[in-house]
XYZ file of C-alpha atoms in Angstrom:
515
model
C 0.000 0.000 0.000
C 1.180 3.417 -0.981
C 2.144 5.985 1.729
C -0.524 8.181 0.546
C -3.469 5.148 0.849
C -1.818 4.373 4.367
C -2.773 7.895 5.144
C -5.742 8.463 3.458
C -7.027 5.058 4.935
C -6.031 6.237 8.569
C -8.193 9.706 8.181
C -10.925 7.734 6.888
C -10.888 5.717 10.314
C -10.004 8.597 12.337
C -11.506 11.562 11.006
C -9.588 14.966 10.208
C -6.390 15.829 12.561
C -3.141 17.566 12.988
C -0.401 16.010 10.953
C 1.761 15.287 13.427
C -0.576 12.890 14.953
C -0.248 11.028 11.501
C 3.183 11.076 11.682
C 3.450 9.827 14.869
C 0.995 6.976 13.433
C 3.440 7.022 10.847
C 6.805 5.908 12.603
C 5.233 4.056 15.700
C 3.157 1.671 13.048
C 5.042 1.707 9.921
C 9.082 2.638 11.703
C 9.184 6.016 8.886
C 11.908 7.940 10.308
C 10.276 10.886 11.954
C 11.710 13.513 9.625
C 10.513 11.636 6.767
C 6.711 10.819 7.946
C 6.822 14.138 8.539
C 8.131 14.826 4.787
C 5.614 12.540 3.730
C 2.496 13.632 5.154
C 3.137 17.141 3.790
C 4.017 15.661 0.136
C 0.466 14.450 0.473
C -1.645 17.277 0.817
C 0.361 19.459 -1.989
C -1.720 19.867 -5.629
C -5.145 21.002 -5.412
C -6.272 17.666 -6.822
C -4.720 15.628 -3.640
C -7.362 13.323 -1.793
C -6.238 14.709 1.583
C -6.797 17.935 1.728
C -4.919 21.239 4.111
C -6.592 24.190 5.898
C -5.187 27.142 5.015
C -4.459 30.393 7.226
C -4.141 28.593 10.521
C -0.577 26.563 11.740
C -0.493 24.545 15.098
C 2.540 24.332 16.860
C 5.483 22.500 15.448
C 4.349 23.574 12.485
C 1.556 21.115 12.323
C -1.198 21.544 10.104
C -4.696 20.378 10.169
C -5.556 17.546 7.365
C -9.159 15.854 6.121
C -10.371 13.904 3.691
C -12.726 16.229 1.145
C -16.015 14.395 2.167
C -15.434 15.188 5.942
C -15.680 18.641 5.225
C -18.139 20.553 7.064
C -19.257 17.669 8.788
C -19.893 17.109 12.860
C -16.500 15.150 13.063
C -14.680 17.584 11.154
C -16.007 20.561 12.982
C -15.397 18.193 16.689
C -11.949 17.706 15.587
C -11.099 21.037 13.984
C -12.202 22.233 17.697
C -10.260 20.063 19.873
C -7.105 20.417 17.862
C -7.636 24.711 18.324
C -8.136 24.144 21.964
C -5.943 21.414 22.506
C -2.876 24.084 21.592
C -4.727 26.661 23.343
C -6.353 28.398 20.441
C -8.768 31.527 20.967
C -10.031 30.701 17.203
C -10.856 27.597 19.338
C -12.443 29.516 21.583
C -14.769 31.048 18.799
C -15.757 27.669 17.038
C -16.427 26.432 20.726
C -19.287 29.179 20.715
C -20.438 28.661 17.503
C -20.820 25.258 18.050
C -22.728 25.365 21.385
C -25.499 27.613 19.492
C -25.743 25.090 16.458
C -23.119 27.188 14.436
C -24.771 30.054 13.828
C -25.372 33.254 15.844
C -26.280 36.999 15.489
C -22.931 39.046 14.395
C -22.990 41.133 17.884
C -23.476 37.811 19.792
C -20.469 36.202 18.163
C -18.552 39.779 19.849
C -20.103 38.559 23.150
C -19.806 34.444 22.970
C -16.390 34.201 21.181
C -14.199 34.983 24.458
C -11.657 37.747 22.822
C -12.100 41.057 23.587
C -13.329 44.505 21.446
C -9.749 45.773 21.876
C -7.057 45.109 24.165
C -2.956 45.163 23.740
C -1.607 41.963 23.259
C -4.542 39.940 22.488
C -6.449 38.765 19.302
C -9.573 41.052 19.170
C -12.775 39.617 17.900
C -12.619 41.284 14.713
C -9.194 39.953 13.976
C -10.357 36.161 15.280
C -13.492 36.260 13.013
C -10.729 37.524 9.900
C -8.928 34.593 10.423
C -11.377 31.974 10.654
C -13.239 33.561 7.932
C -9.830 33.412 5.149
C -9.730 29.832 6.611
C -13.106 28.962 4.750
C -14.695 28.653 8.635
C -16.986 30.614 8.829
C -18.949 33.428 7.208
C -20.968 36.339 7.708
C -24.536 35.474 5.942
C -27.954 37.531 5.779
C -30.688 34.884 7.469
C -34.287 36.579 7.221
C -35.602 36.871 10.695
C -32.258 36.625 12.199
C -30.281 39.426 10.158
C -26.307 39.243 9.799
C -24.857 36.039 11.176
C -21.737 34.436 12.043
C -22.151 31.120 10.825
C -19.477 27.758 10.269
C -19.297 27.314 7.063
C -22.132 24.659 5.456
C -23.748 23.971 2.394
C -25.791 26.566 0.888
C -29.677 26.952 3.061
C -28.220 24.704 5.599
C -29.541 26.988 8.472
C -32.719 28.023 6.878
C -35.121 25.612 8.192
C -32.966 26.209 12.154
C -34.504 29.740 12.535
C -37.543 29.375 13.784
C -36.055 27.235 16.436
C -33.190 29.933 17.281
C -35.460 32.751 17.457
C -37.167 31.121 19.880
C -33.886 30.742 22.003
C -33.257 34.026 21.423
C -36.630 35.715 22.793
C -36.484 33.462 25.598
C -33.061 34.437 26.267
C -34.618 38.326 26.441
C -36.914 37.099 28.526
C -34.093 35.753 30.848
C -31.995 39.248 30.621
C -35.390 40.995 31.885
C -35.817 38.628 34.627
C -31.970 39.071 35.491
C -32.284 42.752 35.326
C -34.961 43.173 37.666
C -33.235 40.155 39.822
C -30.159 42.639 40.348
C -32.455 45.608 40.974
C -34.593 43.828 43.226
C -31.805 42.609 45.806
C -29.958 45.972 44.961
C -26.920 44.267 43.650
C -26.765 46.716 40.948
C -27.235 50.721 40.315
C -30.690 50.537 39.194
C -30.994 52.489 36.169
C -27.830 51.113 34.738
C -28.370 47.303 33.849
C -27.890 46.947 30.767
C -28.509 43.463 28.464
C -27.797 42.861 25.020
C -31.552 43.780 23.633
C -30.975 47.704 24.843
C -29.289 48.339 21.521
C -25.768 48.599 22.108
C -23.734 45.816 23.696
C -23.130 45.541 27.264
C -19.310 46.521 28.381
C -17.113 45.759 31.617
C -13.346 46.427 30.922
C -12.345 45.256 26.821
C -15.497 42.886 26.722
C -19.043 42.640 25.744
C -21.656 40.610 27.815
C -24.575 39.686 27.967
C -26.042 41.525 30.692
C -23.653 44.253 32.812
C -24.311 46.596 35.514
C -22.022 48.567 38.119
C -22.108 47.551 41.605
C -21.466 49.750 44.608
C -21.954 46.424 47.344
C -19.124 47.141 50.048
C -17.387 43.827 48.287
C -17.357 44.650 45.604
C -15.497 48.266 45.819
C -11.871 49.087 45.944
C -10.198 51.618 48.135
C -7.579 53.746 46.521
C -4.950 55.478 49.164
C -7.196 58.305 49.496
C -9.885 56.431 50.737
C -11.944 57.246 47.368
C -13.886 53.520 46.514
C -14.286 52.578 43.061
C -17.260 50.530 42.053
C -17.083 47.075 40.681
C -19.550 45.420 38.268
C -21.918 42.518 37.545
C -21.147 41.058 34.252
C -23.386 37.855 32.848
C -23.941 35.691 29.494
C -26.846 33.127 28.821
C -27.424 30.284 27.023
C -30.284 28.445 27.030
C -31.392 25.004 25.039
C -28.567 22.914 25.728
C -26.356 21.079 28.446
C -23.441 22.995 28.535
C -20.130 21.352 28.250
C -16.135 21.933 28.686
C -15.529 23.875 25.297
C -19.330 25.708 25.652
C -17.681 27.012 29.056
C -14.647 27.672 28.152
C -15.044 30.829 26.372
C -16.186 32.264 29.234
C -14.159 31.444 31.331
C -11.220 32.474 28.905
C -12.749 36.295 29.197
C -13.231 36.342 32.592
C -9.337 35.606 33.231
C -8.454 38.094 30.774
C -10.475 40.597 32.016
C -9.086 40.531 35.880
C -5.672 40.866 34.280
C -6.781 44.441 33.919
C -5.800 46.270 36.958
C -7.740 49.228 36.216
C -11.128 47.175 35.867
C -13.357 46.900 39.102
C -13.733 43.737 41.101
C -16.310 41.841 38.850
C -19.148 39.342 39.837
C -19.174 37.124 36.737
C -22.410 34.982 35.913
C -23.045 32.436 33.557
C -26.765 30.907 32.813
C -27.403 27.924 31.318
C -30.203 25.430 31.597
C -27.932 22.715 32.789
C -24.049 21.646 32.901
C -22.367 18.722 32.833
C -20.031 18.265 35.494
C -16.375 18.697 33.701
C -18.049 22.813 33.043
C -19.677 22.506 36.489
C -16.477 21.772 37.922
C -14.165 24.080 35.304
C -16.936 27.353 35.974
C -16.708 26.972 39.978
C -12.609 26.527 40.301
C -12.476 29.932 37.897
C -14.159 31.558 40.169
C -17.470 31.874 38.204
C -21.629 31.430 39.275
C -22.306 28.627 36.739
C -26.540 29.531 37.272
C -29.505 27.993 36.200
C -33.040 29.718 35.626
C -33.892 27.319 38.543
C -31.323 28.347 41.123
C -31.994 31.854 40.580
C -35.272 32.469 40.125
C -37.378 28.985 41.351
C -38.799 26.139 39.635
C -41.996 28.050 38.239
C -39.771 30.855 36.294
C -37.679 28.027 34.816
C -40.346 26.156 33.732
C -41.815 29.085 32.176
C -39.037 29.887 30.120
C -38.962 26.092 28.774
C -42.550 26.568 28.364
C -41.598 29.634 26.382
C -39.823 27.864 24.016
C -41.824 25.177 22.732
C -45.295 28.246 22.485
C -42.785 29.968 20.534
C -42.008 26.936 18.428
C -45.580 25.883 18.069
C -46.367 29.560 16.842
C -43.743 29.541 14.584
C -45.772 26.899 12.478
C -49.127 28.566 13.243
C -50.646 26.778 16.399
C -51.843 29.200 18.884
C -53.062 28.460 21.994
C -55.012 31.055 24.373
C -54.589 29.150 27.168
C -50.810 29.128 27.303
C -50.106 32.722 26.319
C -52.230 32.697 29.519
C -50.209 30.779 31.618
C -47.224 32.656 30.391
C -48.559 36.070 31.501
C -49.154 34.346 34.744
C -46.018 32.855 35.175
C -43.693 35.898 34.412
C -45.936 39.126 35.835
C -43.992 39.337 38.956
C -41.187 39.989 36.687
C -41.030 43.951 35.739
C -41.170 44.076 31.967
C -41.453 40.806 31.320
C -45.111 40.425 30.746
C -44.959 43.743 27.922
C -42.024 42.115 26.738
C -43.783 38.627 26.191
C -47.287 40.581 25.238
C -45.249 42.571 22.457
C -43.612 39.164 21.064
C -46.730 36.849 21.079
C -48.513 39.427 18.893
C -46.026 39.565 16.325
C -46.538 35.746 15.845
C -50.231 36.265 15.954
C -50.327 38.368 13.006
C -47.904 36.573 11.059
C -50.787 33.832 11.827
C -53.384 36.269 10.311
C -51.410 36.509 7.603
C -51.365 33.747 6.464
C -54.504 32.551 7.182
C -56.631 35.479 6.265
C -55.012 37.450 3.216
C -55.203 34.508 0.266
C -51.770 32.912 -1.153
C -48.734 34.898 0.518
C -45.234 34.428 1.782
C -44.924 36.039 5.103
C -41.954 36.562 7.144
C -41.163 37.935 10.605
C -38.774 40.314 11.300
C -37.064 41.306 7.670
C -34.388 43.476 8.462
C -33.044 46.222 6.238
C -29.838 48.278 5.370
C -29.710 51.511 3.976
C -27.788 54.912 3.687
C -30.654 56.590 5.792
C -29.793 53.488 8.472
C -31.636 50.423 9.595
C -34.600 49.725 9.763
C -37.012 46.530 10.615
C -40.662 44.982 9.295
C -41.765 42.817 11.983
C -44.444 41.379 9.259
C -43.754 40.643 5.654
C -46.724 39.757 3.743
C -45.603 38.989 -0.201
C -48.149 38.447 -3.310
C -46.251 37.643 -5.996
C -45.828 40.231 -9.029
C -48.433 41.988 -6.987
C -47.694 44.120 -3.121
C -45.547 43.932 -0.597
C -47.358 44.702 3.095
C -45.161 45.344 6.219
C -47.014 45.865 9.275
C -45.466 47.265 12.389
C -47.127 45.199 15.029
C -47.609 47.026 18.387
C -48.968 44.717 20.858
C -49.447 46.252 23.741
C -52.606 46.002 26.955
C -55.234 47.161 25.518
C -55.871 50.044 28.741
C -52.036 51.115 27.511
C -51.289 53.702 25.306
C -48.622 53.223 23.029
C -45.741 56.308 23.512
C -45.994 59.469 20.945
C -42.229 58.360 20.111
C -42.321 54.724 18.992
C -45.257 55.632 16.939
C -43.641 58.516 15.409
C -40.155 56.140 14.658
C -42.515 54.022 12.305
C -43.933 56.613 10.376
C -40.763 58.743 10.020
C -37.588 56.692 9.965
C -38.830 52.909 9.421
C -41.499 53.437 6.532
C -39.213 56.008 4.640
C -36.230 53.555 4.907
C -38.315 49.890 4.408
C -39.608 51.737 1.398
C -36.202 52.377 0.202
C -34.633 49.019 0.434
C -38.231 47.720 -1.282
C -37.281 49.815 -3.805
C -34.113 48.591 -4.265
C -34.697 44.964 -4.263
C -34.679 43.125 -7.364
C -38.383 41.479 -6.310
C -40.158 44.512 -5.322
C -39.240 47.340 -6.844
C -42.351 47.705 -8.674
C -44.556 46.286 -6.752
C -47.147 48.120 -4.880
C -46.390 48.868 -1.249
C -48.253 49.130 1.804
C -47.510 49.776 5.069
C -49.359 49.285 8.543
C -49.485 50.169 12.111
C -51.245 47.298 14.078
C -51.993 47.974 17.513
C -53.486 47.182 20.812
C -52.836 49.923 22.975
C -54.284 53.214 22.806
C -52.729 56.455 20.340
C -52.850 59.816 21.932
C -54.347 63.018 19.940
C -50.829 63.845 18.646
C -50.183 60.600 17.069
C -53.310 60.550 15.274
C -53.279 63.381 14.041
C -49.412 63.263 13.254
C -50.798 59.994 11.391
C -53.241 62.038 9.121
C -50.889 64.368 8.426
C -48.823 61.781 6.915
C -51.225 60.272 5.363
C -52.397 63.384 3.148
C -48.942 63.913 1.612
C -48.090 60.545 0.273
C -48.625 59.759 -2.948
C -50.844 56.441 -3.200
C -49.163 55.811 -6.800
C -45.913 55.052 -4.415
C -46.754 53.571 -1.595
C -49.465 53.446 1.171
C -49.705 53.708 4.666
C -52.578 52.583 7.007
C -53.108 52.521 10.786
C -55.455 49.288 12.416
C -56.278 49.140 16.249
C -58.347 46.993 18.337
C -61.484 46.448 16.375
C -59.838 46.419 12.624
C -57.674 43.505 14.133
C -60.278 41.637 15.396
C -62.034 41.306 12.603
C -58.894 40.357 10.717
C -58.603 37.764 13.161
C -62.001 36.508 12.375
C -61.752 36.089 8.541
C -58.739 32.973 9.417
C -61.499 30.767 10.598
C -59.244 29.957 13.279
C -61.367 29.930 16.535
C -58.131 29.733 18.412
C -56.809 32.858 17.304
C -59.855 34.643 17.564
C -59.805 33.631 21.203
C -55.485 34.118 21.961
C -56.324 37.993 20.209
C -59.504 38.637 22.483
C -58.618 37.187 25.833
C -55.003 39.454 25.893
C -55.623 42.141 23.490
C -58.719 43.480 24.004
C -60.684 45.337 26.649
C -62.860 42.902 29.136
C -66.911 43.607 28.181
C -68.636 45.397 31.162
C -70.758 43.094 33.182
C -74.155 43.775 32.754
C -75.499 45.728 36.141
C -77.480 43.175 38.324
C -81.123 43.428 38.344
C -83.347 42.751 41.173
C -85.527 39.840 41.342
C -88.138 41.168 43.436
């Protein structure tokens, strides 16, 4: 057998390694001389047409490189071993694939600045930026547009490989907001933090203690956690927390982490810093490798009791089930219930559960459509967001701004004014601009739940009067409008989710005698 079948037959049993664990194979099995296995081995993977095949832009030490056979590429043992070799030698592109991997290889792009364990900017170490350039000219990973999810670190896969995993990570996603709201008012509750300074990752920019983004941060001004300069002057320290939710979190899902904490108390000019990490479970290597760092390795359960957990799991799976249009009264019920000791949490959950209700409407109640939730778009004028896409072909394009709020709320003067000044003017843009729907006819709506002052309304008229129904429309729907949407789906269950939690109780009828 040739050297190069000796080799490609021991990847095929393996999987993909470094190659100087084949040459070790090399001259313990087959006595090669270790300079020449190691001669060898590299003769192999030269000439793009070779069987075994070298990633480029990334050495190991001893100037190993890592090897595979072309059909492992991409796949779960390539991506396992790729990993362990990266950590193995101590890697921080380790560090980032680690992360990637523990949220099924794709993430937001800001979340990949919180998860991978390098920081923003800091002397001496890889930033995130530079970790993502490297594993990105290594054919690792990508940035990718995934409607619903926007711009998105991703490993490398075939093309539409994450398309069908959205719904099921923007679930984990709003249930991880839900978790950063119940954290937040944790803190503020037990006074752990300044109050009007917790900050999470859905506040619009990212968290920051020291070179790092989190999660969740806060300062704290607890007598431990202050430091006493000579003067006597204390200096606060800080609360700093990631999530992750879904999963059992093992060794290399901790051990980014863990790899920022230790940086960041190398900084001697950082406070002392609390550091958190939630999870829904661990096995016991992270257990173990969280607690000796120094680290709270949490669980919804430990922090906040057994009915909050469940809640959030029961989160989840409503999410889920919405995502594929079954709605269920009764458990966006028991959701309310479960979270309203939680400030925010039950607007938060309110707001969320109605964007999935319309997308039901949707597509239930406005003939053969494509609808999508949450289209994000890019433009000169900035960003901007449709939280309800409803496409008919060679025909209109309707984004509705969906507002769910109590019904006794009113809805504030300045989110309704965003909509109709920065988000319609720049969603009509990028509609204009896309190959699809540049001359189609476009509508946009306001759906809501909550109440619109005087200046809102008539701000909305105003508006109204001066376009130009040739380019595009706009159109506001409240309470009543959206109930009888509702009731041209058919769908008793969504008549009854939109009634029981989005519109006024009915008066009981006074009492009359009987005498």
């Amino acid at each position: 057998m040739s050297m190069a079948n000796i080799v490609e037959s021991y990847l095929n049993s393996n999987g993909p390694c470094l190659t100087s664990e084949v040459s070790d194979y090399l001259v313990k099995v087959h006595h090669v001389a270790p300079a020449a296995a190691r001669k060898r081995v590299s003769r192999i993977t030269e000439g793009s047409s070779a069987a075994v095949k070298k990633l480029a832009g990334i050495t190991f030490p001893r100037k190993a490189r890592f090897i595979y056979l072309q059909k492992d590429f991409g796949s779960p043992r390539y991506w396992a071993a790729l990993e362990h070799a990266l950590l193995s030698s101590k890697s921080v592109l380790g560090l980032g694939l680690a992360a990637l991997r523990e949220r099924g290889g794709i993430m937001p792009a800001d979340h990949f600045k919180i998860a991978c364990g390098s920081p923003l900017k800091q002397a001496r170490h890889l930033s995130v930026d530079t970790v993502f350039d490297r594993l990105k000219s290594a054919n690792l990973i990508e940035l990718i547009s995934v409607g619903g999810l926007g711009d998105c670190v991703a490993r490398v896969q075939s093309e539409n490989h994450y398309d069908t995993l959205v719904s099921e990570i923007r679930a984990r996603l709003i249930t991880e907001a839900v978790l950063l709201t119940a954290l937040r008012d944790w803190l503020r509750k037990l006074g752990m933090a300044s109050y009007d300074r917790v900050e999470t990752r859905e506040g619009g920019e990212l968290p920051k203690v020291g070179t790092f983004a989190w999660d969740l941060s806060a300062p704290s001004y607890l007598a431990p956690m202050l430091k006493y300069s000579k003067d006597g002057a204390g200096k606060n320290g800080f609360i700093a927390c990631d999530v992750l939710l879904g999963r059992r979190i093992d060794a290399g899902g901790i051990l980014p982490f863990i790899h920022k904490c230790a940086t960041l108390r190398r900084l001697r000019k950082v406070g002392t810093c609390l550091q958190i990490f939630v999870a829904d479970a661990y096995n016991r290597e992270a257990f173990m490798l969280a607690k000796r760092a120094g680290i709270i390795p949490a669980t919804p359960a430990t922090l906040f009791g057994r009915e909050v957990a469940e809640g959030l799991s029961q989160l989840t799976e409503v999410l889920r089930k919405a995502a594929t249009s079954v709605i269920d009264a009764d458990e966006f019920g028991s959701l309310f219930k479960k979270f309203a000791r939680i400030e925010g949490a039950s607007n938060q959950l309110r707001g969320t559960l109605f964007e999935f209700l319309v997308a039901d409407v949707a597509r239930k109640s406005m003939g053969p459509s494509f609808v999508r939730m949450n289209r994000k778009f890019k433009t000169d004028q900035g960003d901007a967001e449709a939280d309800v896409v409803v496409i008919h072909d060679n025909v209109s394009v309707l984004m509705i701004e969906c507002k769910g709020y109590s019904p006794y709320a009113r809805i504030p003067d300045d989110l309704f004014k965003h909509w109709l000044q920065k988000n319609v003017p720049r969603c009509y843009k990028a509609a204009r601009s896309h190959p699809d729907w540049q001359n189609l006819q476009l509508r946009f709506e306001f759906w809501a739940t909550g109440s619109l002052s005087a200046e809102s309304l008539a701000l909305f008229e105003q508006a109204k009067a001066t376009i130009n129904p040739s380019r595009h429309t706009i159109d506001l729907r409240r309470s009543d409008e959206v109930l009888a949407q509702c009731k041209l789906t058919n769908d008793p269950s969504v008549v009854e989710a939109f009634e029981k939690h989005y519109m006024k109780a009915e008066p009981l009828p006074d009492a009359e005698d009987d005498f």
